[in-house]
mmCIF file with all atom_site columns, C-alpha atoms in Angstrom:
data_model
loop_
_atom_site.group_PDB
_atom_site.id
_atom_site.type_symbol
_atom_site.label_atom_id
_atom_site.label_alt_id
_atom_site.label_comp_id
_atom_site.label_asym_id
_atom_site.label_entity_id
_atom_site.label_seq_id
_atom_site.pdbx_PDB_ins_code
_atom_site.Cartn_x
_atom_site.Cartn_y
_atom_site.Cartn_z
_atom_site.occupancy
_atom_site.B_iso_or_equiv
_atom_site.pdbx_formal_charge
_atom_site.auth_seq_id
_atom_site.auth_comp_id
_atom_site.auth_asym_id
_atom_site.auth_atom_id
_atom_site.pdbx_PDB_model_num
ATOM 1  C CA . MET A 1 1  ? 7.800   -11.545 4.336   1.00 0.00 ? 1  MET A CA 1
ATOM 2  C CA . ALA A 1 2  ? 5.921   -14.843 4.357   1.00 0.00 ? 2  ALA A CA 1
ATOM 3  C CA . GLU A 1 3  ? 7.536   -15.811 7.660   1.00 0.00 ? 3  GLU A CA 1
ATOM 4  C CA . THR A 1 4  ? 6.556   -12.462 9.168   1.00 0.00 ? 4  THR A CA 1
ATOM 5  C CA . VAL A 1 5  ? 2.861   -12.790 8.409   1.00 0.00 ? 5  VAL A CA 1
ATOM 6  C CA . ALA A 1 6  ? 2.578   -16.568 8.896   1.00 0.00 ? 6  ALA A CA 1
ATOM 7  C CA . PRO A 1 7  ? 1.418   -16.276 12.538  1.00 0.00 ? 7  PRO A CA 1
ATOM 8  C CA . GLU A 1 8  ? -1.455  -14.050 11.380  1.00 0.00 ? 8  GLU A CA 1
ATOM 9  C CA . MET A 1 9  ? -2.587  -16.422 8.614   1.00 0.00 ? 9  MET A CA 1
ATOM 10 C CA . PRO A 1 10 ? -6.150  -17.670 9.063   1.00 0.00 ? 10 PRO A CA 1
ATOM 11 C CA . ALA A 1 11 ? -6.805  -21.360 9.506   1.00 0.00 ? 11 ALA A CA 1
ATOM 12 C CA . ALA A 1 12 ? -7.824  -23.458 6.484   1.00 0.00 ? 12 ALA A CA 1
ATOM 13 C CA . ALA A 1 13 ? -11.411 -23.614 7.764   1.00 0.00 ? 13 ALA A CA 1
ATOM 14 C CA . GLU A 1 14 ? -11.560 -19.823 8.015   1.00 0.00 ? 14 GLU A CA 1
ATOM 15 C CA . ILE A 1 15 ? -10.248 -19.480 4.470   1.00 0.00 ? 15 ILE A CA 1
ATOM 16 C CA . ALA A 1 16 ? -12.815 -22.000 3.186   1.00 0.00 ? 16 ALA A CA 1
ATOM 17 C CA . ALA A 1 17 ? -15.614 -20.082 4.938   1.00 0.00 ? 17 ALA A CA 1
ATOM 18 C CA . CYS A 1 18 ? -14.557 -16.750 3.451   1.00 0.00 ? 18 CYS A CA 1
ATOM 19 C CA . THR A 1 19 ? -17.454 -15.100 1.632   1.00 0.00 ? 19 THR A CA 1
ATOM 20 C CA . TRP A 1 20 ? -16.162 -11.571 1.018   1.00 0.00 ? 20 TRP A CA 1
ATOM 21 C CA . LEU A 1 21 ? -14.287 -12.544 -2.159  1.00 0.00 ? 21 LEU A CA 1
ATOM 22 C CA . PRO A 1 22 ? -15.914 -15.461 -3.972  1.00 0.00 ? 22 PRO A CA 1
ATOM 23 C CA . ASP A 1 23 ? -13.782 -17.610 -6.269  1.00 0.00 ? 23 ASP A CA 1
ATOM 24 C CA . ASP A 1 24 ? -15.326 -16.157 -9.438  1.00 0.00 ? 24 ASP A CA 1
ATOM 25 C CA . GLU A 1 25 ? -14.433 -12.611 -8.364  1.00 0.00 ? 25 GLU A CA 1
ATOM 26 C CA . LEU A 1 26 ? -10.972 -13.702 -7.242  1.00 0.00 ? 26 LEU A CA 1
ATOM 27 C CA . ALA A 1 27 ? -10.484 -15.160 -10.715 1.00 0.00 ? 27 ALA A CA 1
ATOM 28 C CA . VAL A 1 28 ? -10.973 -11.685 -12.220 1.00 0.00 ? 28 VAL A CA 1
ATOM 29 C CA . TYR A 1 29 ? -8.225  -10.220 -10.020 1.00 0.00 ? 29 TYR A CA 1
ATOM 30 C CA . SER A 1 30 ? -5.961  -13.207 -10.607 1.00 0.00 ? 30 SER A CA 1
ATOM 31 C CA . ALA A 1 31 ? -6.338  -12.944 -14.380 1.00 0.00 ? 31 ALA A CA 1
ATOM 32 C CA . GLU A 1 32 ? -5.608  -9.217  -14.314 1.00 0.00 ? 32 GLU A CA 1
ATOM 33 C CA . TYR A 1 33 ? -2.557  -9.762  -12.119 1.00 0.00 ? 33 TYR A CA 1
ATOM 34 C CA . ALA A 1 34 ? -1.338  -12.473 -14.506 1.00 0.00 ? 34 ALA A CA 1
ATOM 35 C CA . ARG A 1 35 ? -1.870  -10.093 -17.434 1.00 0.00 ? 35 ARG A CA 1
ATOM 36 C CA . THR A 1 36 ? -0.261  -6.944  -16.005 1.00 0.00 ? 36 THR A CA 1
ATOM 37 C CA . GLY A 1 37 ? 1.906   -8.029  -13.078 1.00 0.00 ? 37 GLY A CA 1
ATOM 38 C CA . PHE A 1 38 ? 2.220   -5.953  -9.940  1.00 0.00 ? 38 PHE A CA 1
ATOM 39 C CA . GLN A 1 39 ? 3.889   -2.866  -11.387 1.00 0.00 ? 39 GLN A CA 1
ATOM 40 C CA . GLY A 1 40 ? 1.600   -0.324  -9.743  1.00 0.00 ? 40 GLY A CA 1
ATOM 41 C CA . GLY A 1 41 ? 2.077   -1.825  -6.310  1.00 0.00 ? 41 GLY A CA 1
ATOM 42 C CA . LEU A 1 42 ? 5.851   -1.674  -6.697  1.00 0.00 ? 42 LEU A CA 1
ATOM 43 C CA . GLN A 1 43 ? 6.031   1.814   -8.165  1.00 0.00 ? 43 GLN A CA 1
ATOM 44 C CA . TRP A 1 44 ? 6.219   3.619   -4.819  1.00 0.00 ? 44 TRP A CA 1
ATOM 45 C CA . TYR A 1 45 ? 9.196   1.517   -3.803  1.00 0.00 ? 45 TYR A CA 1
ATOM 46 C CA . ARG A 1 46 ? 10.954  2.310   -7.063  1.00 0.00 ? 46 ARG A CA 1
ATOM 47 C CA . CYS A 1 47 ? 10.300  6.033   -6.818  1.00 0.00 ? 47 CYS A CA 1
ATOM 48 C CA . GLY A 1 48 ? 10.406  6.471   -3.066  1.00 0.00 ? 48 GLY A CA 1
ATOM 49 C CA . THR A 1 49 ? 13.595  4.582   -2.315  1.00 0.00 ? 49 THR A CA 1
ATOM 50 C CA . SER A 1 50 ? 15.878  5.185   -5.277  1.00 0.00 ? 50 SER A CA 1
ATOM 51 C CA . GLY A 1 51 ? 16.387  8.901   -4.717  1.00 0.00 ? 51 GLY A CA 1
ATOM 52 C CA . LYS A 1 52 ? 16.133  9.381   -8.481  1.00 0.00 ? 52 LYS A CA 1
ATOM 53 C CA . ASP A 1 53 ? 13.049  11.600  -8.272  1.00 0.00 ? 53 ASP A CA 1
ATOM 54 C CA . SER A 1 54 ? 13.855  13.432  -5.033  1.00 0.00 ? 54 SER A CA 1
ATOM 55 C CA . SER A 1 55 ? 14.329  16.829  -6.645  1.00 0.00 ? 55 SER A CA 1
ATOM 56 C CA . ALA A 1 56 ? 11.040  16.521  -8.546  1.00 0.00 ? 56 ALA A CA 1
ATOM 57 C CA . LEU A 1 57 ? 9.217   15.527  -5.355  1.00 0.00 ? 57 LEU A CA 1
ATOM 58 C CA . GLN A 1 58 ? 10.510  18.630  -3.561  1.00 0.00 ? 58 GLN A CA 1
ATOM 59 C CA . LEU A 1 59 ? 7.885   20.529  -5.568  1.00 0.00 ? 59 LEU A CA 1
ATOM 60 C CA . PHE A 1 60 ? 5.314   18.962  -3.233  1.00 0.00 ? 60 PHE A CA 1
ATOM 61 C CA . SER A 1 61 ? 7.240   19.580  0.001   1.00 0.00 ? 61 SER A CA 1
ATOM 62 C CA . GLY A 1 62 ? 4.996   21.152  2.617   1.00 0.00 ? 62 GLY A CA 1
ATOM 63 C CA . ARG A 1 63 ? 1.899   20.807  0.434   1.00 0.00 ? 63 ARG A CA 1
ATOM 64 C CA . THR A 1 64 ? -1.358  19.330  1.624   1.00 0.00 ? 64 THR A CA 1
ATOM 65 C CA . ILE A 1 65 ? -4.100  17.420  -0.138  1.00 0.00 ? 65 ILE A CA 1
ATOM 66 C CA . ASP A 1 66 ? -6.723  20.121  -0.609  1.00 0.00 ? 66 ASP A CA 1
ATOM 67 C CA . VAL A 1 67 ? -9.469  18.052  -2.182  1.00 0.00 ? 67 VAL A CA 1
ATOM 68 C CA . PRO A 1 68 ? -11.727 15.535  -0.466  1.00 0.00 ? 68 PRO A CA 1
ATOM 69 C CA . ALA A 1 69 ? -9.811  12.289  0.010   1.00 0.00 ? 69 ALA A CA 1
ATOM 70 C CA . MET A 1 70 ? -10.326 9.063   1.922   1.00 0.00 ? 70 MET A CA 1
ATOM 71 C CA . PHE A 1 71 ? -8.064  6.178   2.894   1.00 0.00 ? 71 PHE A CA 1
ATOM 72 C CA . ILE A 1 72 ? -10.000 2.922   3.012   1.00 0.00 ? 72 ILE A CA 1
ATOM 73 C CA . ALA A 1 73 ? -8.542  -0.068  4.834   1.00 0.00 ? 73 ALA A CA 1
ATOM 74 C CA . GLY A 1 74 ? -9.736  -3.289  6.378   1.00 0.00 ? 74 GLY A CA 1
ATOM 75 C CA . LYS A 1 75 ? -9.427  -3.965  10.089  1.00 0.00 ? 75 LYS A CA 1
ATOM 76 C CA . SER A 1 76 ? -6.334  -6.121  9.460   1.00 0.00 ? 76 SER A CA 1
ATOM 77 C CA . ASP A 1 77 ? -4.570  -3.698  7.099   1.00 0.00 ? 77 ASP A CA 1
ATOM 78 C CA . TRP A 1 78 ? -1.442  -2.323  8.769   1.00 0.00 ? 78 TRP A CA 1
ATOM 79 C CA . GLY A 1 79 ? -2.025  1.166   7.371   1.00 0.00 ? 79 GLY A CA 1
ATOM 80 C CA . ALA A 1 80 ? -5.215  1.569   9.371   1.00 0.00 ? 80 ALA A CA 1
ATOM 81 C CA . HIS A 1 81 ? -3.289  1.238   12.631  1.00 0.00 ? 81 HIS A CA 1
ATOM 82 C CA . ILE A 1 82 ? -0.515  3.762   11.989  1.00 0.00 ? 82 ILE A CA 1
ATOM 83 C CA . PRO A 1 83 ? -1.124  7.248   13.395  1.00 0.00 ? 83 PRO A CA 1
ATOM 84 C CA . PRO A 1 84 ? -1.288  9.818   10.563  1.00 0.00 ? 84 PRO A CA 1
ATOM 85 C CA . ASP A 1 85 ? 1.468   11.954  12.096  1.00 0.00 ? 85 ASP A CA 1
ATOM 86 C CA . LEU A 1 86 ? 3.822   8.960   12.020  1.00 0.00 ? 86 LEU A CA 1
ATOM 87 C CA . VAL A 1 87 ? 3.109   8.309   8.328   1.00 0.00 ? 87 VAL A CA 1
ATOM 88 C CA . VAL A 1 88 ? 3.671   11.969  7.468   1.00 0.00 ? 88 VAL A CA 1
ATOM 89 C CA . GLY A 1 89 ? 6.878   11.964  9.493   1.00 0.00 ? 89 GLY A CA 1
ATOM 90 C CA . ARG A 1 90 ? 8.198   8.896   7.682   1.00 0.00 ? 90 ARG A CA 1
ATOM 91 C CA . PHE A 1 91 ? 7.303   10.365  4.289   1.00 0.00 ? 91 PHE A CA 1
ATOM 92 C CA . ARG A 1 92 ? 9.030   13.646  5.121   1.00 0.00 ? 92 ARG A CA 1
ATOM 93 C CA . ARG A 1 93 ? 12.127  11.824  6.350   1.00 0.00 ? 93 ARG A CA 1
ATOM 94 C CA . THR A 1 94 ? 12.191  9.816   3.116   1.00 0.00 ? 94 THR A CA 1
ATOM 95 C CA . LEU A 1 95 ? 12.101  13.002  1.026   1.00 0.00 ? 95 LEU A CA 1
ATOM 96 C CA . ILE A 1 96 ? 14.754  14.739  3.109   1.00 0.00 ? 96 ILE A CA 1
ATOM 97 C CA . ALA A 1 97 ? 17.050  11.703  3.216   1.00 0.00 ? 97 ALA A CA 1
ATOM 98 C CA . SER A 1 98 ? 16.832  11.228  -0.545  1.00 0.00 ? 98 SER A CA 1
#
């Protein structure tokens, strides 16, 4: 993964000039990560790729999100650049394949 994103890495000067996440705020996130790990971020991969929960997920097949919802992403987040129909298609294929 590191090799894949390396060409997109900002220069050292750009990193030093970053003001959107000051060091004191970053320290809060770093401490929490050190305390809890990255379990939540990995959970989808555990559930979505093992096939273990496929039958339980079928309960939601064809359902929609019927409450107000919003996906928030930065301009460099990959998720912001994927067409919604492609994401839905991939999710459906994952459920069917499992």
